[in-house]
PDB file of C-alpha atoms in Angstrom:
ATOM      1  CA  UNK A   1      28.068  -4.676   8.946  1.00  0.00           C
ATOM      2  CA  UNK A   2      25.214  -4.384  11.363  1.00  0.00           C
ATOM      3  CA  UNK A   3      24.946  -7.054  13.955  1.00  0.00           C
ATOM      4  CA  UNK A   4      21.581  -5.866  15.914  1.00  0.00           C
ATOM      5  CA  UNK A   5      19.547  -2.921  16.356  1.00  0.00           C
ATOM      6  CA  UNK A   6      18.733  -2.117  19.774  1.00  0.00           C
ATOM      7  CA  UNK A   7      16.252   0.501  20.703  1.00  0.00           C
ATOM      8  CA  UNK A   8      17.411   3.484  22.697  1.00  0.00           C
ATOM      9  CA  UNK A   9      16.105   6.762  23.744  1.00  0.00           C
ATOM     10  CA  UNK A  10      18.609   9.608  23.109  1.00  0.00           C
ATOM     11  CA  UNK A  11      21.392   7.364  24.097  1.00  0.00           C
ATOM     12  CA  UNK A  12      24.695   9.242  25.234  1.00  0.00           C
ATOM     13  CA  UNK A  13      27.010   6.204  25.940  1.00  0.00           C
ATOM     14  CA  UNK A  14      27.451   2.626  25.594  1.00  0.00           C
ATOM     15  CA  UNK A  15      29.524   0.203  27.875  1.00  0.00           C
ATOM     16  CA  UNK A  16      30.803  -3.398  27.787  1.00  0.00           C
ATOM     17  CA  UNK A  17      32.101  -5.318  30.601  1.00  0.00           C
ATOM     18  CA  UNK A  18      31.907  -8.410  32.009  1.00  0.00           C
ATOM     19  CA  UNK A  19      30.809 -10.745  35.234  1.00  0.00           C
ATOM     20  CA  UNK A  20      32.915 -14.219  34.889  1.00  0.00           C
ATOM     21  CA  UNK A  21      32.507 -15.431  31.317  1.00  0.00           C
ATOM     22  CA  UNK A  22      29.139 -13.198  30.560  1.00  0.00           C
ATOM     23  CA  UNK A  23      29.141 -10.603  28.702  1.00  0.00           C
ATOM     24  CA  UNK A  24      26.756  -7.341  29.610  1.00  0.00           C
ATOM     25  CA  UNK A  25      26.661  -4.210  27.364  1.00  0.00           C
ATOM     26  CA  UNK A  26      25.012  -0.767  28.937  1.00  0.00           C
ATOM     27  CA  UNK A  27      23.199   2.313  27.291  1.00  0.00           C
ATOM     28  CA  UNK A  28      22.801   5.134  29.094  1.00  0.00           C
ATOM     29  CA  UNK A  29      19.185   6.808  28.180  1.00  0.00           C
ATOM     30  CA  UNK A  30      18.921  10.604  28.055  1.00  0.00           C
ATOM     31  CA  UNK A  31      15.818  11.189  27.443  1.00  0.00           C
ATOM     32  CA  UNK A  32      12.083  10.220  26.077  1.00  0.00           C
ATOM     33  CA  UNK A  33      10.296  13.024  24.120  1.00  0.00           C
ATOM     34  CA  UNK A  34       8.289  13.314  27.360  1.00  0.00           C
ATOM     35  CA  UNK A  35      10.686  12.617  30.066  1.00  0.00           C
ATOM     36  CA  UNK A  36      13.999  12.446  31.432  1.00  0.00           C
ATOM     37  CA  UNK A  37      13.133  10.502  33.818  1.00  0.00           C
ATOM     38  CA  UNK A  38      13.902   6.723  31.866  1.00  0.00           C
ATOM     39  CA  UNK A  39      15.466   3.612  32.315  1.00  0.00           C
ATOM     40  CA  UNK A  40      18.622   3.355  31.154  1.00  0.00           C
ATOM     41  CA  UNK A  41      19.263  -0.705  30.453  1.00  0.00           C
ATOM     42  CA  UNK A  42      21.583  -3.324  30.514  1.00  0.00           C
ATOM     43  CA  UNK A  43      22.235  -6.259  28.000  1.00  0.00           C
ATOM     44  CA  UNK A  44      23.263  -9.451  28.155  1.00  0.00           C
ATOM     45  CA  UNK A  45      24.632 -11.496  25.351  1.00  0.00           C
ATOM     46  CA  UNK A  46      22.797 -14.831  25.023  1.00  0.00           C
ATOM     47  CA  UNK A  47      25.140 -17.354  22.952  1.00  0.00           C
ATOM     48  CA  UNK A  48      22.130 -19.570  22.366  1.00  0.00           C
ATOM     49  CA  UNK A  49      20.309 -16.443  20.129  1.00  0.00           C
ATOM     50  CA  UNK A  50      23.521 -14.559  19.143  1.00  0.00           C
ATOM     51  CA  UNK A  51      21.756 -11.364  20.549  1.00  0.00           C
ATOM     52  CA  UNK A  52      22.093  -9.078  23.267  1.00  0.00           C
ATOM     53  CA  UNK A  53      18.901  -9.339  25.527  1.00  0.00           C
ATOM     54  CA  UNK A  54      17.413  -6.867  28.105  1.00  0.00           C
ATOM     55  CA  UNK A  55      19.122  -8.447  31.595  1.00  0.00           C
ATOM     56  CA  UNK A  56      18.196  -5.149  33.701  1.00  0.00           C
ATOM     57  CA  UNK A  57      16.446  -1.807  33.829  1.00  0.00           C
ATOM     58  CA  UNK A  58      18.368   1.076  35.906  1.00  0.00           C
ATOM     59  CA  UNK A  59      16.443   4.056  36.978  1.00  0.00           C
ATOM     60  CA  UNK A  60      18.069   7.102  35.513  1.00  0.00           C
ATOM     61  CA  UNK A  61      17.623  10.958  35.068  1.00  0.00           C
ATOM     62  CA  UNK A  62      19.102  11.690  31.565  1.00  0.00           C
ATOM     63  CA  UNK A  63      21.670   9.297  32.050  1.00  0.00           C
ATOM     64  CA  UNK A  64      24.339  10.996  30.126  1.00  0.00           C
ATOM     65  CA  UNK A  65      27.573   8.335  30.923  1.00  0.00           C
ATOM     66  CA  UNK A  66      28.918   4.818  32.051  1.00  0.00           C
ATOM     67  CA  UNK A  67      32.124   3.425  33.699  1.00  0.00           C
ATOM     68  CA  UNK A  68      32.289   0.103  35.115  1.00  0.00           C
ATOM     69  CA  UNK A  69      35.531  -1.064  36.810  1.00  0.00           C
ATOM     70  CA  UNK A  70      36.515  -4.001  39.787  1.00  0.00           C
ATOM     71  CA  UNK A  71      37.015  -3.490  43.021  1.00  0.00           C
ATOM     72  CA  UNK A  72      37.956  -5.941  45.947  1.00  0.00           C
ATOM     73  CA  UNK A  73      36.866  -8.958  43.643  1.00  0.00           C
ATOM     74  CA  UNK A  74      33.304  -6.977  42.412  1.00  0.00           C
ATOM     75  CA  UNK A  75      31.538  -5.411  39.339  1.00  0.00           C
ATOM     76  CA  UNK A  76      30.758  -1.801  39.710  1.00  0.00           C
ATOM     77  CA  UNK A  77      28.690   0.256  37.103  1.00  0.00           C
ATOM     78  CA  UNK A  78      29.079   3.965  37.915  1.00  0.00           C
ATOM     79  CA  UNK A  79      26.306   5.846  36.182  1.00  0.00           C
ATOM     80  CA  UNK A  80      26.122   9.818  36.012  1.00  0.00           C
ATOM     81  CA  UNK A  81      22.664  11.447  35.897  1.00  0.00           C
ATOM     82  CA  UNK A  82      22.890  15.412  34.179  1.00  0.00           C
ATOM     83  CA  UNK A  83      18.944  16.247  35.190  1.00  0.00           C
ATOM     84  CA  UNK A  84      16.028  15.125  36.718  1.00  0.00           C
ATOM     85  CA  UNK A  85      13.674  17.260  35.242  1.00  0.00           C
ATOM     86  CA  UNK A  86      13.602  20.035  37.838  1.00  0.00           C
ATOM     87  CA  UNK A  87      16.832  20.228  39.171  1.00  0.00           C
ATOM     88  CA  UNK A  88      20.632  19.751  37.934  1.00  0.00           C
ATOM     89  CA  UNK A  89      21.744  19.344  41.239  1.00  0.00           C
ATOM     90  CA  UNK A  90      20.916  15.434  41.536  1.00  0.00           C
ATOM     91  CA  UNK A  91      22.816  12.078  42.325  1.00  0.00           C
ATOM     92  CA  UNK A  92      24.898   9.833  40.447  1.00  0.00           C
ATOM     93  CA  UNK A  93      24.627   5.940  41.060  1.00  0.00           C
ATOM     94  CA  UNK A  94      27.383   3.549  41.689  1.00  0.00           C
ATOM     95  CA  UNK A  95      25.757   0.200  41.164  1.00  0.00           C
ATOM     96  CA  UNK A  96      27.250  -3.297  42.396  1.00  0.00           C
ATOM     97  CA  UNK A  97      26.679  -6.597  41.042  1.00  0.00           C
ATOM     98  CA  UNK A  98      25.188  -9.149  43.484  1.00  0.00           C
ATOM     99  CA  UNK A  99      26.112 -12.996  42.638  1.00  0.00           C
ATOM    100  CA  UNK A 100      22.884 -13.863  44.417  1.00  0.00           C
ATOM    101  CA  UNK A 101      20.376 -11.962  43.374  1.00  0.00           C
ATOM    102  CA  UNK A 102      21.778 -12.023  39.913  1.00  0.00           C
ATOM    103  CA  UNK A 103      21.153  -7.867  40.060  1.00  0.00           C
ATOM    104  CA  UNK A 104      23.219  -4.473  39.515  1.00  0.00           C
ATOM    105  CA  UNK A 105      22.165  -3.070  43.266  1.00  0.00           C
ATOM    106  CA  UNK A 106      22.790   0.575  44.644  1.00  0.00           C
ATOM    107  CA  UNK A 107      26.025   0.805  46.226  1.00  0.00           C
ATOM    108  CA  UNK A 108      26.185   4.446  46.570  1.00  0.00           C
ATOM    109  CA  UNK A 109      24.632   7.830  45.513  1.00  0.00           C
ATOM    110  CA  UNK A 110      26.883  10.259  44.941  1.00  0.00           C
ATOM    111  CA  UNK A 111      26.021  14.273  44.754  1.00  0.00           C
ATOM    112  CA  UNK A 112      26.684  15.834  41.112  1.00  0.00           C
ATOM    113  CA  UNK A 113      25.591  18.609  39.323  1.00  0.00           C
ATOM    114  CA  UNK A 114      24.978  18.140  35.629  1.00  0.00           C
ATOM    115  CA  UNK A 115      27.029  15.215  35.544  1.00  0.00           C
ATOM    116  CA  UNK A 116      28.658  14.526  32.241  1.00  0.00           C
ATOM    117  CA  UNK A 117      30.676  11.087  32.748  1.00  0.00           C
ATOM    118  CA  UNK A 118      32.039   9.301  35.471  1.00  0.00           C
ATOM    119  CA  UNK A 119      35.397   7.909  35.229  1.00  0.00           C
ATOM    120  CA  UNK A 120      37.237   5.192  37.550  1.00  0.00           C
ATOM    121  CA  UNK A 121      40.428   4.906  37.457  1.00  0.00           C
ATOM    122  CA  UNK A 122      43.509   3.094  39.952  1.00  0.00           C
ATOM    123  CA  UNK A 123      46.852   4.722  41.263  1.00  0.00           C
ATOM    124  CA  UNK A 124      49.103   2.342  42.894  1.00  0.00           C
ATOM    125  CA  UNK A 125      46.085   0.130  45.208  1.00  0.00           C
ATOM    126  CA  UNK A 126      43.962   3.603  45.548  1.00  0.00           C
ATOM    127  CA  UNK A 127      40.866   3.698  43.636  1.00  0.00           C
ATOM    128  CA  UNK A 128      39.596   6.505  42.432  1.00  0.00           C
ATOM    129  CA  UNK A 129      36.013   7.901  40.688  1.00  0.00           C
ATOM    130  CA  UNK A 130      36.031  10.726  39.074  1.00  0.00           C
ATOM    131  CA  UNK A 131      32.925  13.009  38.146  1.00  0.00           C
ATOM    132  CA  UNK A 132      33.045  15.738  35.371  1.00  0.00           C
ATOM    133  CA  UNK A 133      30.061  17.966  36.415  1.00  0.00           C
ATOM    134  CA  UNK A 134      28.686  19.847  33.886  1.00  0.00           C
ATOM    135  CA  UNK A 135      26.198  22.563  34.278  1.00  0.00           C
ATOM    136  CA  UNK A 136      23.857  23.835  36.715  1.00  0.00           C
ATOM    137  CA  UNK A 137      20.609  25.342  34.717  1.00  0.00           C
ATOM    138  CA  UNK A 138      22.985  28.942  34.493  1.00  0.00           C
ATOM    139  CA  UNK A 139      26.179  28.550  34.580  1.00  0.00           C
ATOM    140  CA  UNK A 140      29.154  26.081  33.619  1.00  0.00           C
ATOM    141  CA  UNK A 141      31.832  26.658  35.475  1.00  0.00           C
ATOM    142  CA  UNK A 142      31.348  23.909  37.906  1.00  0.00           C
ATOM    143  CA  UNK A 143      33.863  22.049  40.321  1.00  0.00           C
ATOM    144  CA  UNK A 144      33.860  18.481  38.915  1.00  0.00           C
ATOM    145  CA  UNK A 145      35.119  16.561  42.196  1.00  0.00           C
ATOM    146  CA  UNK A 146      38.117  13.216  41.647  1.00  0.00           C
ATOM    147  CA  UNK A 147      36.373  10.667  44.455  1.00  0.00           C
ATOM    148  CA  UNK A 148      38.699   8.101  46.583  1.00  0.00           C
ATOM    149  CA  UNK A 149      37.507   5.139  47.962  1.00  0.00           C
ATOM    150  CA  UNK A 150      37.735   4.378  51.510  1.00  0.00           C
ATOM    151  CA  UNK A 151      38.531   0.959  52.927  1.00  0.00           C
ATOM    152  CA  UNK A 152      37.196   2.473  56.247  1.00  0.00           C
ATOM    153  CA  UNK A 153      33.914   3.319  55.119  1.00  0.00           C
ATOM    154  CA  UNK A 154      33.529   1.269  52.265  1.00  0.00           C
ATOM    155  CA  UNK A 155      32.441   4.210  49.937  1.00  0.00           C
ATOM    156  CA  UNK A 156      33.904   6.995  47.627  1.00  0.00           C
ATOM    157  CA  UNK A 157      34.893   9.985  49.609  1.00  0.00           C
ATOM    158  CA  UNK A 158      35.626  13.237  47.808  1.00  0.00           C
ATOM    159  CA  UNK A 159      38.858  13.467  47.395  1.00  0.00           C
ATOM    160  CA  UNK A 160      39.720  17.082  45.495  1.00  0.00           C
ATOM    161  CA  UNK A 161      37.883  19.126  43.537  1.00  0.00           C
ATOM    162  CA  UNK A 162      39.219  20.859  39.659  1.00  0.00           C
ATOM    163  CA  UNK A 163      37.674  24.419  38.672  1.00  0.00           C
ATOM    164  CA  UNK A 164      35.665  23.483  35.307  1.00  0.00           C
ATOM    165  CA  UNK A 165      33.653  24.648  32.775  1.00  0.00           C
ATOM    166  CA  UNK A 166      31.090  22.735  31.017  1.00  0.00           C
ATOM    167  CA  UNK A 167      33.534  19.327  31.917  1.00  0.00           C
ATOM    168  CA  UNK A 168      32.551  17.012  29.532  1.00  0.00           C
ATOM    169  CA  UNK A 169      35.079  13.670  29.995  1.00  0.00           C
ATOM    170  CA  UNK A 170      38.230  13.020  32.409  1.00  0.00           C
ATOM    171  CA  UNK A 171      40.632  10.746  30.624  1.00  0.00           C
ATOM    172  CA  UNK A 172      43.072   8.826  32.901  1.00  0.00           C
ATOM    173  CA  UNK A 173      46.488   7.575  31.761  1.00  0.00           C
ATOM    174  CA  UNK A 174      50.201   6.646  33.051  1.00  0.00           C
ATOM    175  CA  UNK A 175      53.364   7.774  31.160  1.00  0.00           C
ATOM    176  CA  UNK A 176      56.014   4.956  32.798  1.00  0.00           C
ATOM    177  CA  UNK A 177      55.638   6.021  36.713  1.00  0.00           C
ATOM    178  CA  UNK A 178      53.470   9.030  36.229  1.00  0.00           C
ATOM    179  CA  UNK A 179      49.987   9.041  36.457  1.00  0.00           C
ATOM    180  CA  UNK A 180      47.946  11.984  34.759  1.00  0.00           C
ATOM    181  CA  UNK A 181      44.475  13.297  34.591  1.00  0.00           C
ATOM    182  CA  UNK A 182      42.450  15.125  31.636  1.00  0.00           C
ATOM    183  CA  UNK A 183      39.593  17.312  31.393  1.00  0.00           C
ATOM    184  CA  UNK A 184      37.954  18.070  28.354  1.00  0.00           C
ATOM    185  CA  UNK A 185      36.289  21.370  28.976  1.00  0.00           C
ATOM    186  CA  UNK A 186      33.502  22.108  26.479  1.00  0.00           C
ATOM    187  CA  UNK A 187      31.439  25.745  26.583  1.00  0.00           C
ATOM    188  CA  UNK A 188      31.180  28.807  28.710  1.00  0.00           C
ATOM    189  CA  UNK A 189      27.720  29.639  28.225  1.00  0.00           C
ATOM    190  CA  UNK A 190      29.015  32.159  25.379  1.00  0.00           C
ATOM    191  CA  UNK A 191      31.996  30.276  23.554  1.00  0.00           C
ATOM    192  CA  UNK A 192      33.419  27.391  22.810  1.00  0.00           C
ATOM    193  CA  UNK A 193      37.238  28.331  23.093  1.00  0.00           C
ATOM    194  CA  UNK A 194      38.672  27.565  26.148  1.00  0.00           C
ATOM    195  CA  UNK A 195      41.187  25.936  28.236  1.00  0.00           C
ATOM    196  CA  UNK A 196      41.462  22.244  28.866  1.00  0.00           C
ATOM    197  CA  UNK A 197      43.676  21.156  31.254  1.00  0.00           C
ATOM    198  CA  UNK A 198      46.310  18.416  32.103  1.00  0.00           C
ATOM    199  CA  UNK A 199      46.855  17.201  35.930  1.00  0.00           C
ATOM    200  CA  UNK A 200      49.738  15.124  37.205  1.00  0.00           C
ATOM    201  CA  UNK A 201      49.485  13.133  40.462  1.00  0.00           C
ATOM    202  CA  UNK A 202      52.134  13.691  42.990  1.00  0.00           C
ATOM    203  CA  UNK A 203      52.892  10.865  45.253  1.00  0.00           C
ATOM    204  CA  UNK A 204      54.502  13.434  48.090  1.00  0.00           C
ATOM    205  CA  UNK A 205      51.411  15.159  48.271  1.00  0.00           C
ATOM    206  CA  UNK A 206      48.969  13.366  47.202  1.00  0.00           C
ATOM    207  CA  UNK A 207      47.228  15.757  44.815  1.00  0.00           C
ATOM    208  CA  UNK A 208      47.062  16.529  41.361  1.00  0.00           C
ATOM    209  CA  UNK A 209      48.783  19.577  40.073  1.00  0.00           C
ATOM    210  CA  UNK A 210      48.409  21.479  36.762  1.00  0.00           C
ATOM    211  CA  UNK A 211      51.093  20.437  34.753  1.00  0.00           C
ATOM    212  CA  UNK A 212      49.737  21.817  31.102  1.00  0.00           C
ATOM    213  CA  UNK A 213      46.923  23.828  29.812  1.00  0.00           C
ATOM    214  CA  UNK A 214      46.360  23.264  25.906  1.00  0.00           C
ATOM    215  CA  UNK A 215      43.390  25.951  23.470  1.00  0.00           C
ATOM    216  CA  UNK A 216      40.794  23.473  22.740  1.00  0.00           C
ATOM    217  CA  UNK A 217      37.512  24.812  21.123  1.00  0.00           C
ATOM    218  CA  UNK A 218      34.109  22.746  22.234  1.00  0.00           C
ATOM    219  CA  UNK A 219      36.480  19.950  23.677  1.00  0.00           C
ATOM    220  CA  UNK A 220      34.530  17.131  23.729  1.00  0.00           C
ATOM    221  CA  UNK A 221      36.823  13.756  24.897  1.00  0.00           C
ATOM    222  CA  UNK A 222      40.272  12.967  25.909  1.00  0.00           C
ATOM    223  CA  UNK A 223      41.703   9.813  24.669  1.00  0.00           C
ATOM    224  CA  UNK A 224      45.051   8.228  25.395  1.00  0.00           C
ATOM    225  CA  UNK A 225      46.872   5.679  23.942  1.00  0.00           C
ATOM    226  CA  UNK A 226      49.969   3.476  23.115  1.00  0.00           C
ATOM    227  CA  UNK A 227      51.906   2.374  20.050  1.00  0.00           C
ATOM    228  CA  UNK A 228      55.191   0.836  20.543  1.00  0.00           C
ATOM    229  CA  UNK A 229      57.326   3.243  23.271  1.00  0.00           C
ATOM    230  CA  UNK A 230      55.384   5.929  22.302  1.00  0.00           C
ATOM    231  CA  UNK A 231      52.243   7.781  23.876  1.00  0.00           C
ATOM    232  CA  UNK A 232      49.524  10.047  22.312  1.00  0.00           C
ATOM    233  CA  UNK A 233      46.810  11.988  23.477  1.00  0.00           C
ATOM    234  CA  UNK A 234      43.591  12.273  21.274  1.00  0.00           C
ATOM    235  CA  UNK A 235      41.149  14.869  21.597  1.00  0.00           C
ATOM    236  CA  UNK A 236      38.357  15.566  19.392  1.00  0.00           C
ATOM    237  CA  UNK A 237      36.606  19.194  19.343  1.00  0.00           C
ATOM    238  CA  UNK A 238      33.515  20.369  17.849  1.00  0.00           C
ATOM    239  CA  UNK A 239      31.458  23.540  17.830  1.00  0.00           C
ATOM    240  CA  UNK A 240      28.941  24.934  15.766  1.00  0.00           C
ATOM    241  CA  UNK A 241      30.909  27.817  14.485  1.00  0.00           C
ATOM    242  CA  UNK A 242      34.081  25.688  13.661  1.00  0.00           C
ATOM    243  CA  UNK A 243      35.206  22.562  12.014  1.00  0.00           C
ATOM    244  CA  UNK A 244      35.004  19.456  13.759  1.00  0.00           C
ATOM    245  CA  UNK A 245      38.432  18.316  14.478  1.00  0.00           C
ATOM    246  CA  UNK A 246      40.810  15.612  16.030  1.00  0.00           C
ATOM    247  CA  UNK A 247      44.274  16.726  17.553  1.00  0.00           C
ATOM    248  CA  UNK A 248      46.884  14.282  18.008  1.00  0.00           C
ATOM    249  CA  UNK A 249      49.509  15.115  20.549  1.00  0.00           C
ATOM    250  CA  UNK A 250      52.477  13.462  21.463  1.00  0.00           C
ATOM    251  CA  UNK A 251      53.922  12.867  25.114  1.00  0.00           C
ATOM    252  CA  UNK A 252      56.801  11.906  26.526  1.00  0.00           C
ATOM    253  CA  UNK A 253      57.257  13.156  30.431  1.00  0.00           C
ATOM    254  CA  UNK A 254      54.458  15.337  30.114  1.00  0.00           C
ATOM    255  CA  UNK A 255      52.504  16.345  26.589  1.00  0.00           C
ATOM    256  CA  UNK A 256      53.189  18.745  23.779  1.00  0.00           C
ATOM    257  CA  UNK A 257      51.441  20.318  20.552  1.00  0.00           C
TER     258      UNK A 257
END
């Protein structure tokens, strides 16, 4: 049943996380009938009113996804902006949380291009951030670019870049000692059936490598998960000429129809 109705403008994602024992829950805004140049905002649960309540406003330019994740004992919030109202071609925020102001500060702007969704994710003690880039105002095949952070500079550096076209979501997961990497590749600028690929990290040379290529029409997101010894791969598709629909894969070493 519904717990609270919070106001949003064209909201594209929500995310939970938390700071100690506080709990904070973020919308990414898209856009105002005017504008999409908005605040995107994030909520903190107060235990006194049983209700979320506004704890920040973060600048955004049709904020179109969230990923928060830890890092050397702090919060991040990575937030991808798709367009500031003139140009694709803008920067994505990775915010920090600061203990003494009490505030999500800019830790570092990344370059992106229609960003659809960031997504962090950990390998061993590497971190990694990666972007799925969209769409540039004409055309969608994009390179969405897999970021690794530096200890020696303290930032995300890119780390390779994946041939895309309208990249919607990367989905991150580990079979036992293998660690893979989705794409959910949406439209062409003509149709919706595609290509959506499966990476798999190799430790020798520290890249990702094709390992499987599945038909997906309007691909949309990626999900992985566990029952038992067994692991599945979700994916939901939708276009307007076709029936929305969820595929269920199996995996074992690598995945299969």
């Amino acid at each position: 049943e519904p717990f609270q109705e919070v106001a949003t403008l064209g909201a594209r994602a929500w995310e939970h996380f938390e700071i100690g024992k506080r709990h904070l829950l973020a919308v990414a805004n898209y856009r105002s009938d005017a504008s999409t140049q908005i605040q995107s905002v994030v909520y903190e649960y107060n235990e006194t009113t049983s209700a979320f309540e506004v704890f920040q406003f973060l600048n955004s330019s049709a904020a179109n996804g969230l990923d928060h994740f830890r890092l050397r004992n702090s919060t991040f919030l990575a937030l991808a902006n798709y367009y500031d109202g003139d140009e694709y071609a803008t920067t994505s925020v990775v915010y920090v949380y600061n203990a003494t102001t009490n505030r999500l500060e800019p830790f570092q702007e990344i370059g992106t291009i229609g960003a659809a969704h960031p997504t962090h994710f950990r390998i061993g003690d590497i971190d990694f951030l990666a972007i799925a880039n969209m769409y540039d105002g004409d055309v969608y095949e994009q390179e969405s670019v897999v970021h690794r952070y530096s200890e020696t500079t303290a930032k995300f550096e890119p780390f390779q870049a994946f041939g895309t076209t309208g990249g919607r979501v990367w989905e991150h997961f580990s079979i036992g000692a293998s660690d893979f990497l989705a794409i959910a590749n949406t439209y062409d600028g003509e149709q919706h059936s595609l290509t959506s690929p499966v990476y798999q990290y190799n430790i020798a040379t520290q890249k990702f490598e094709l390992q499987q290529e599945f038909a997906t029409t309007g691909a949309r997101v990626w999900k992985h998960f566990r029952i038992a010894d067994l692991d599945f791969l979700a994916l939901s598709e939708y276009s307007s000429s076709s029936t929305p629909t969820l595929s269920l894969m199996l995996c074992n070493s690598f995945c299969f129809p």
